[in-house]
Coordinates of C-alpha atoms and ligand atoms in Angstrom, one line a residue:
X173 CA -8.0 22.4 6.9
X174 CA -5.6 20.6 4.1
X175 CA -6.2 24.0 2.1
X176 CA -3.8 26.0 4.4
X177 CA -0.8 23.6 3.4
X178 CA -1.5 23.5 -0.3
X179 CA 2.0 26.1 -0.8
X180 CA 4.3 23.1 0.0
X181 CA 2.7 21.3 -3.1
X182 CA 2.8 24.7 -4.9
X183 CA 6.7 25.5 -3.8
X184 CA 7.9 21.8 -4.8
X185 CA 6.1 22.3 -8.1
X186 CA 8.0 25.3 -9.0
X187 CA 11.4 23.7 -7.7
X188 CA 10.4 20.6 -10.8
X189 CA 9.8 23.4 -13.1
X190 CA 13.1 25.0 -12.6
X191 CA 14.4 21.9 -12.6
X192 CA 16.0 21.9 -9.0
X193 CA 14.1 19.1 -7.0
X194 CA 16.3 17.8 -4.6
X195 CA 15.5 14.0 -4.2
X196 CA 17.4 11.5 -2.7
X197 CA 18.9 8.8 -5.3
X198 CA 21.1 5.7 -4.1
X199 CA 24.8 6.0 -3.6
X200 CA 25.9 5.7 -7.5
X201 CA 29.1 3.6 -8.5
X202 CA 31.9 5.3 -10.3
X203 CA 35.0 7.3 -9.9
X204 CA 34.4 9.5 -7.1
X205 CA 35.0 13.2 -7.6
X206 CA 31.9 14.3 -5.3
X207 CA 32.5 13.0 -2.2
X208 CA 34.7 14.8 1.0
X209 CA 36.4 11.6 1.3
X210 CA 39.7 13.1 0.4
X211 CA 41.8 10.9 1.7
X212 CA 39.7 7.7 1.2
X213 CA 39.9 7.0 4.7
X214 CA 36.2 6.0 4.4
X215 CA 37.3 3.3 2.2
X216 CA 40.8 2.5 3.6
X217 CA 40.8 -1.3 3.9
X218 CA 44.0 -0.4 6.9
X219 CA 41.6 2.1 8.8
X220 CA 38.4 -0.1 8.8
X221 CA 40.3 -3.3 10.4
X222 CA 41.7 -0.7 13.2
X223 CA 38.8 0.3 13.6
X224 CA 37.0 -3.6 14.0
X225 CA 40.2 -4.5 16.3
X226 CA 38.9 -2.5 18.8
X227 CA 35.6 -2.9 18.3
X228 CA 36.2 -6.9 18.8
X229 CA 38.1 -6.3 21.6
X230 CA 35.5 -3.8 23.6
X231 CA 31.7 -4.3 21.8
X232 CA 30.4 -1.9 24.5
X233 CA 31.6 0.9 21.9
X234 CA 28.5 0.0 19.9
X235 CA 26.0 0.7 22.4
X236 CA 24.1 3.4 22.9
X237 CA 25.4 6.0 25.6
X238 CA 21.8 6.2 27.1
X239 CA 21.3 9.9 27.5
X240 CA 22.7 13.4 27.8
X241 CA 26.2 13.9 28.1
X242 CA 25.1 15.7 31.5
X243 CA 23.5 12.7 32.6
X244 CA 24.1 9.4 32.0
X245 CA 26.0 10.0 28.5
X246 CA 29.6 11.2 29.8
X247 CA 31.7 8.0 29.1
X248 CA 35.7 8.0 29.9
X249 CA 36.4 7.4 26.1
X250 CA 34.5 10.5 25.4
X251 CA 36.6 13.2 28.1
X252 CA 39.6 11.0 27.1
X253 CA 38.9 11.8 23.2
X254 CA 38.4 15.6 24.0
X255 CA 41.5 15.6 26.0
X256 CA 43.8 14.1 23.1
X257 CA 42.1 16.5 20.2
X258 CA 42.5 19.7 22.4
X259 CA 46.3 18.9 22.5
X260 CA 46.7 17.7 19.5
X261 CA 45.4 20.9 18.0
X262 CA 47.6 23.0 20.9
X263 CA 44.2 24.3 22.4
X264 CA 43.1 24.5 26.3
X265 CA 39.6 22.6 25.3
X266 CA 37.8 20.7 22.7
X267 CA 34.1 19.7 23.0
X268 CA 32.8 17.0 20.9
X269 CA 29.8 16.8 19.1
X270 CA 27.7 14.4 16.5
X271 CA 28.5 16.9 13.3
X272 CA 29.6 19.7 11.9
X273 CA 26.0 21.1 11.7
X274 CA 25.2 20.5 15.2
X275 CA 28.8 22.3 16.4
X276 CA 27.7 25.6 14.6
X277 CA 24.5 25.4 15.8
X278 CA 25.7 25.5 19.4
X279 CA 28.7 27.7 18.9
X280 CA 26.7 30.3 17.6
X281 CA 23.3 29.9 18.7
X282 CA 24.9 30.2 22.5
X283 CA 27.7 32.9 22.8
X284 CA 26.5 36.3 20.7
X285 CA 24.0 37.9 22.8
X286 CA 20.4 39.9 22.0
X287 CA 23.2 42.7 22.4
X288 CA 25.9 41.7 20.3
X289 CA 26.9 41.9 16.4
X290 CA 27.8 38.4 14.1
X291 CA 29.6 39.4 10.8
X292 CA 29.8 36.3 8.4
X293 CA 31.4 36.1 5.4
X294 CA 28.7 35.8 2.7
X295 CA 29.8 32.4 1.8
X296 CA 29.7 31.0 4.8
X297 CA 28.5 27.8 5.5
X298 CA 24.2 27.2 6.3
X299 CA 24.8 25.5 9.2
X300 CA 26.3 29.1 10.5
X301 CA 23.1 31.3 9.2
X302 CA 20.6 28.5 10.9
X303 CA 22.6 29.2 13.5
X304 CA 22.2 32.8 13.6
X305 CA 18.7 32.2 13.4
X306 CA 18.2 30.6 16.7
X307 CA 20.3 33.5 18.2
X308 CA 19.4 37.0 18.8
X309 CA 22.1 38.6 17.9
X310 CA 22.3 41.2 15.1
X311 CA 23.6 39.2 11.8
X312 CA 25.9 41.3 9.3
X313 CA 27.5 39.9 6.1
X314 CA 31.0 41.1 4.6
X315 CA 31.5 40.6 0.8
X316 CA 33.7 36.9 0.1
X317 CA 36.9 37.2 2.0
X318 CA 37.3 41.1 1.3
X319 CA 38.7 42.0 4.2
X320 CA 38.2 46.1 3.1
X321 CA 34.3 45.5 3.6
X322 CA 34.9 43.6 6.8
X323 CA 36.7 46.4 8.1
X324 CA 33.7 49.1 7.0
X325 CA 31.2 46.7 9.0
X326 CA 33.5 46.6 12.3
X327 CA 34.1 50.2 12.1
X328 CA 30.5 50.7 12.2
X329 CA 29.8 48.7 15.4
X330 CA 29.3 49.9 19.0
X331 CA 28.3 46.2 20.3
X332 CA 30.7 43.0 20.4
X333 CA 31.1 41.6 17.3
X334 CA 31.8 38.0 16.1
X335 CA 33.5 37.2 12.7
X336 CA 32.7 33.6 11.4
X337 CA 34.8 32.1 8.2
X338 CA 35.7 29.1 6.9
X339 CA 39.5 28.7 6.3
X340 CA 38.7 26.7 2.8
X341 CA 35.2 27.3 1.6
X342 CA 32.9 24.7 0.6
X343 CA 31.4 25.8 -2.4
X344 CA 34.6 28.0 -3.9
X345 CA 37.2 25.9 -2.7
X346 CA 39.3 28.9 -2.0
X347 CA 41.0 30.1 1.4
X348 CA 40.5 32.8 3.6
X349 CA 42.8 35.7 4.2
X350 CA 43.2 34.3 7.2
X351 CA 46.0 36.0 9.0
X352 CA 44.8 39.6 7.7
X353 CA 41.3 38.4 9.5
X354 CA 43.3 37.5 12.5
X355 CA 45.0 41.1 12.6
X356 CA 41.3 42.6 12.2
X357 CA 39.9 41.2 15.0
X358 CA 42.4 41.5 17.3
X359 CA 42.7 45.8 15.9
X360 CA 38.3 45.7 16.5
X361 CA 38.4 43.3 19.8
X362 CA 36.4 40.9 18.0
X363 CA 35.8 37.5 18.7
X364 CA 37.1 35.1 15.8
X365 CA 35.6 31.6 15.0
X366 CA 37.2 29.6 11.8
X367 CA 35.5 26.9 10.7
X368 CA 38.0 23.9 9.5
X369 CA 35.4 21.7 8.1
X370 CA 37.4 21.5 4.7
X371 CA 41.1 22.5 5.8
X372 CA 41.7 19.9 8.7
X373 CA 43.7 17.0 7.3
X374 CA 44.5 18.4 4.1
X375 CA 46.4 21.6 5.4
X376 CA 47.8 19.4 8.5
X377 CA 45.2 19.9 10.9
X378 CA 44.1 23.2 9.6
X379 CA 45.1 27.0 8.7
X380 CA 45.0 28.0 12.7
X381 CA 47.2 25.5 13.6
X382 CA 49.5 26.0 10.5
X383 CA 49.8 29.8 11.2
X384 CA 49.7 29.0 14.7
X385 CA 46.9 31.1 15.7
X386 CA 45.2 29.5 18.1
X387 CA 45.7 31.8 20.9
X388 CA 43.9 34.8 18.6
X389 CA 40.8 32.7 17.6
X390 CA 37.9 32.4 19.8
X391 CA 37.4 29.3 18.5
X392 CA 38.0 26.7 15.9
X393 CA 35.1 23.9 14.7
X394 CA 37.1 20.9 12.9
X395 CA 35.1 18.2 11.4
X396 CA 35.0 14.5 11.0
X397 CA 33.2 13.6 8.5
X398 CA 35.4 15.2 5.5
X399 CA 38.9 14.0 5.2
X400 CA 38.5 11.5 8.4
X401 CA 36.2 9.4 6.9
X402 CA 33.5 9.1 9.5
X403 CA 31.6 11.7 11.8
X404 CA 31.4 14.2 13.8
X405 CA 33.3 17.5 15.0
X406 CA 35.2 19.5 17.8
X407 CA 34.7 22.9 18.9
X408 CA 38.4 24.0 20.2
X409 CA 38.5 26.7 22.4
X410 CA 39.2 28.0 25.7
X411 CA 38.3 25.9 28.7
X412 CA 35.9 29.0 30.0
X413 CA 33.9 28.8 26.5
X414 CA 33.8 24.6 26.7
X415 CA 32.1 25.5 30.5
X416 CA 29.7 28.0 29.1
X417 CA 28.7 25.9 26.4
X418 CA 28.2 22.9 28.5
X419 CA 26.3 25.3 30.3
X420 CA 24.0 27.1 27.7
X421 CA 24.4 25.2 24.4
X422 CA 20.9 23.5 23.9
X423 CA 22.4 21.5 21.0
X424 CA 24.7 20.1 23.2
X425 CA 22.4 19.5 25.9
X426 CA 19.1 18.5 25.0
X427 CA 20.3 15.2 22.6
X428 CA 21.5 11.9 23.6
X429 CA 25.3 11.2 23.4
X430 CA 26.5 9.3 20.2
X431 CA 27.8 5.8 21.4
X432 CA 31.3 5.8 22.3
X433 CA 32.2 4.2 18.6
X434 CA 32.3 7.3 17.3
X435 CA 34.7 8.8 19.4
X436 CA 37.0 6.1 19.2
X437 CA 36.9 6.3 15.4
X438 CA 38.1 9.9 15.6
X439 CA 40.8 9.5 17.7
X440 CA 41.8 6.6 15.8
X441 CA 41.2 8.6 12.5
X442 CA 43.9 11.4 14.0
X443 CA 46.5 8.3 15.2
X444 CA 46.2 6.8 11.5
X445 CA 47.0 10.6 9.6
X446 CA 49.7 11.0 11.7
X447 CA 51.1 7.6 10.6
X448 CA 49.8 8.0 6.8
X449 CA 51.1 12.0 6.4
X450 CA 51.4 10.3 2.5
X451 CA 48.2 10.7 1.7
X452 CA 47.8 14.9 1.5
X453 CA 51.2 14.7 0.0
X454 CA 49.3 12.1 -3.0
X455 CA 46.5 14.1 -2.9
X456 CA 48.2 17.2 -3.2
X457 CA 50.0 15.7 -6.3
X458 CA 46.4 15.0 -8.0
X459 CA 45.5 18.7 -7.6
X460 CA 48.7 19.5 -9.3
X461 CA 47.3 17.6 -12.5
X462 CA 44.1 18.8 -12.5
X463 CA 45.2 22.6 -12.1
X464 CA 47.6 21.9 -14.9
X465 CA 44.5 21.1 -17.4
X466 CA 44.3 24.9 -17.1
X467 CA 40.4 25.1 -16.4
X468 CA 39.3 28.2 -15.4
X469 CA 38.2 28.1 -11.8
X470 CA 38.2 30.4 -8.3
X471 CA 39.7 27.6 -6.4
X472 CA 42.6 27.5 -4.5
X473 CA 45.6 26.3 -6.1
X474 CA 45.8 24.1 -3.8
X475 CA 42.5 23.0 -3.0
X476 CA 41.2 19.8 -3.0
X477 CA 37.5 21.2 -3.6
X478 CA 38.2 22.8 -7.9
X479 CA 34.6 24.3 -8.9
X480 CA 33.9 25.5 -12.5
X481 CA 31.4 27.9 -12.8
X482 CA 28.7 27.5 -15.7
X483 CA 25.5 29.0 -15.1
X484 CA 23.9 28.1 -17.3
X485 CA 21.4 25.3 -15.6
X486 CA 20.7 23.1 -19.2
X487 CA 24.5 23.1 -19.7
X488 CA 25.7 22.7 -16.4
X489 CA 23.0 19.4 -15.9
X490 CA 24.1 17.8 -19.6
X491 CA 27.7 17.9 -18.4
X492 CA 27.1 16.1 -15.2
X493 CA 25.1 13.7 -16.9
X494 CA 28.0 13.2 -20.0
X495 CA 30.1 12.9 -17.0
X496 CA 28.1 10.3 -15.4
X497 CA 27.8 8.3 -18.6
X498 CA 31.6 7.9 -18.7
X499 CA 31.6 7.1 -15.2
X500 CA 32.6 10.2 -13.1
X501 CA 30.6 11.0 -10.4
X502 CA 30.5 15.6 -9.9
X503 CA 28.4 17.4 -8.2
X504 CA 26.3 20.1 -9.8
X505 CA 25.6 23.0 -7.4
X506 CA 22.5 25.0 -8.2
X507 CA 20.8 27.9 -6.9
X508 CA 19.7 28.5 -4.1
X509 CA 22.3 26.3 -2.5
X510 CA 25.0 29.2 -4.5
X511 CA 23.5 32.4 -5.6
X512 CA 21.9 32.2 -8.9
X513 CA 24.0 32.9 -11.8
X514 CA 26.9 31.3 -10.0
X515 CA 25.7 28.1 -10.5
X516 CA 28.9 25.6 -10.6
X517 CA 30.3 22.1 -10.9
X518 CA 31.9 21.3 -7.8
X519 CA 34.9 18.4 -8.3
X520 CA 36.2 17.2 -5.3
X521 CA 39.3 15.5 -5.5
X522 CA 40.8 12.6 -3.4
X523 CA 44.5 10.8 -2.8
X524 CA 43.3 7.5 -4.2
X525 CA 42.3 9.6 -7.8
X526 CA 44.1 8.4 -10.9
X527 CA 46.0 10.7 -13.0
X528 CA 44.2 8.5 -16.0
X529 CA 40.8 10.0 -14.2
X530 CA 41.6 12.7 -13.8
X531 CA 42.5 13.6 -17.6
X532 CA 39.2 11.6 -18.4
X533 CA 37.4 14.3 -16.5
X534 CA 39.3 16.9 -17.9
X535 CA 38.8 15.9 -21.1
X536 CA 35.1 16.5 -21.3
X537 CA 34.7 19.3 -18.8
X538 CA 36.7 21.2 -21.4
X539 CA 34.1 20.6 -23.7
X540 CA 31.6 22.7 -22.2
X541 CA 33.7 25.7 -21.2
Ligands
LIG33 C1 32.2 24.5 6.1 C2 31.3 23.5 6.7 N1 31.0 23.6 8.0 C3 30.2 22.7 8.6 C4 29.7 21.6 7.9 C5 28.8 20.6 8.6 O1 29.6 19.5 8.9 P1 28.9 18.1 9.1 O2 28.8 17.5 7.7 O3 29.9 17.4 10.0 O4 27.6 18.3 9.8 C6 30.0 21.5 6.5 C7 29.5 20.3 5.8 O5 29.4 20.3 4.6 C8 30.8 22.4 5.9 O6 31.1 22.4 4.6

């Protein structure tokens, strides 16, 4: 019987060969330019006591919420939480959830229909395509924020369609057209969700709520675990979606509720940016010096993510590793997490960055380019 699994040996083997095993190391000490801690709110000495104040003064946040939100999981603190981010963010709902991943999953696993089109921007985030997976809709894919090809598509289509894009893209670092997407969806009657993973704290609270377009998205995912510091995410939306979703979202209704400490730490994460607005303003300083180095890149001006594309796979591993012998800790994307001959090193960039670091890093990147 062990015969019939012998491919999993023979895939890993060809993953060592190409040199692309993922395996799970220890966290690595260093100077952080990997992590989505851009505001070092994960490490913010100020956050973490807030944070243990109120733990101290209510331990029940640390239990366990004992089931389902729909049965025994629903606590105050929870409704309360989704109350405060939906106004904050100027929406009619938000619904919580555990992650980022697990917000896709619902959002788009649960609204397209069998009948019904998604069109995603090729780069958009995994989480979306397993998604699409679990869904029977029809999937298309439009060309990196060209909004010509995304137009073609809609033209095409007969059913209703969903676009899906990130406002600030993970792997690029670059932003989405977004008010040009806006116009095409409303011109095509299509049903718009922006994912804010990356965009929400560093752009305020994100690119819909800069451009104010909240009534002409269908809906907007923000995450916690980026420029918060902790976990979790929001889907904000219209109360009738929240409903349906409670409704028909398996990912939201077949898993325990996260104890009530999570939801405390992201409303306390959005009281603490309000009061610390310094930070994207020192973070957006340390992008200023980095995109002065002149490196080539497709990032965002902008952007806190700055990749630097070197396919080459030798090259792009002995620069991560010189980098890591003089202490900076990068991220080296390979395929097939990017397409293959966009392979990249992907610097994330934080408030709490030195300017001293920051040239370091330079300094040898420029080697290799
Ligand atoms: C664009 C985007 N969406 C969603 C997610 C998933 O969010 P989480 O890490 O909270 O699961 C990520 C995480 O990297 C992301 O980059």
């Amino acid at each position: 019987m062990l015969n019939n699994f012998c491919h999993f040996e023979q895939f890993l083997e060809k993953r060592k060969e190409n040199g692309t095993l993922r395996v799970l190391g220890q966290k690595r000490e260093g100077i952080d330019f990997y992590s989505n801690d851009y505001l070092g709110l994960a490490k913010n000495d100020k956050f973490k006591n807030l944070l243990l104040k109120k733990v101290l003064e209510n331990p029940k946040l640390l239990s366990g919420n004992t089931g389902s939100r729909l049965i025994s999981g629903n606590s105050f603190i929870t409704t309360e939480t989704e109350d405060f981010i939906a106004k904050e963010h100027q929406y009619e709902s938000a619904l919580l959830f555990p992650s980022g991943y697990n917000a896709n999953l619902a959002l788009f696993s649960t609204l397209p229909t069998r009948h019904d089109t998604i069109i995603i921007d090729e780069q958009i985030h995994r989480s979306v395509h397993d998604a699409c997976k679990m869904s029977h809709a029809k999937k298309l894919k439009f060309k990196h924020n060209d909004i010509q090809h995304l137009e073609e598509i809609l033209k095409k289509q007969k059913e209703v369609c969903y676009i899906a894009v990130e406002s600030l893209y993970s792997m690029d670092g670059d932003m989405a057209p977004i008010i040009q997407i806006v116009e095409i969806a409303e011109k095509y009657n299509a049903g718009l969700i922006v994912d804010e993973a990356h965009a929400f704290g560093i752009f305020g609270y994100g690119l819909v709520e800069k451009f104010h377009l909240q009534e002409k998205v269908l809906a907007t995912i923000v995450t916690y675990g980026k420029a918060l510091g902790t976990h979790g995410a929001a889907i904000l939306t219209k109360d009738i979606i929240k409903l349906y979703l409670i409704n028909y979202a398996s990912p939201f209704i077949y898993t325990t509720a996260p104890h009530d400490f999570l939801w405390m730490s992201i409303k306390t994460g959005y009281d603490f940016l309000k009061a610390n607005k310094i930070l994207s303003a020192q973070l957006q300083e340390k992008i200023k010096i980095f995109r002065e180095q002149n490196i080539k890149s497709p990032s965002s001006e902008n952007s806190p993510i700055q990749a630097i594309l070197l396919p080459d796979n030798q090259q792009l591993r002995k620069l991560r590793e010189n980098l890591f012998e003089s202490n900076f800790l990068t991220y080296a994307v390979f395929s097939p997490t990017v397409k293959e001959g966009t392979e990249r090193l992907r610097i994330c960039l934080h408030s709490f960055n030195t300017e001293k670091e920051i040239l370091g890093l330079t300094k040898i990147v420029k080697a290799f380019i």
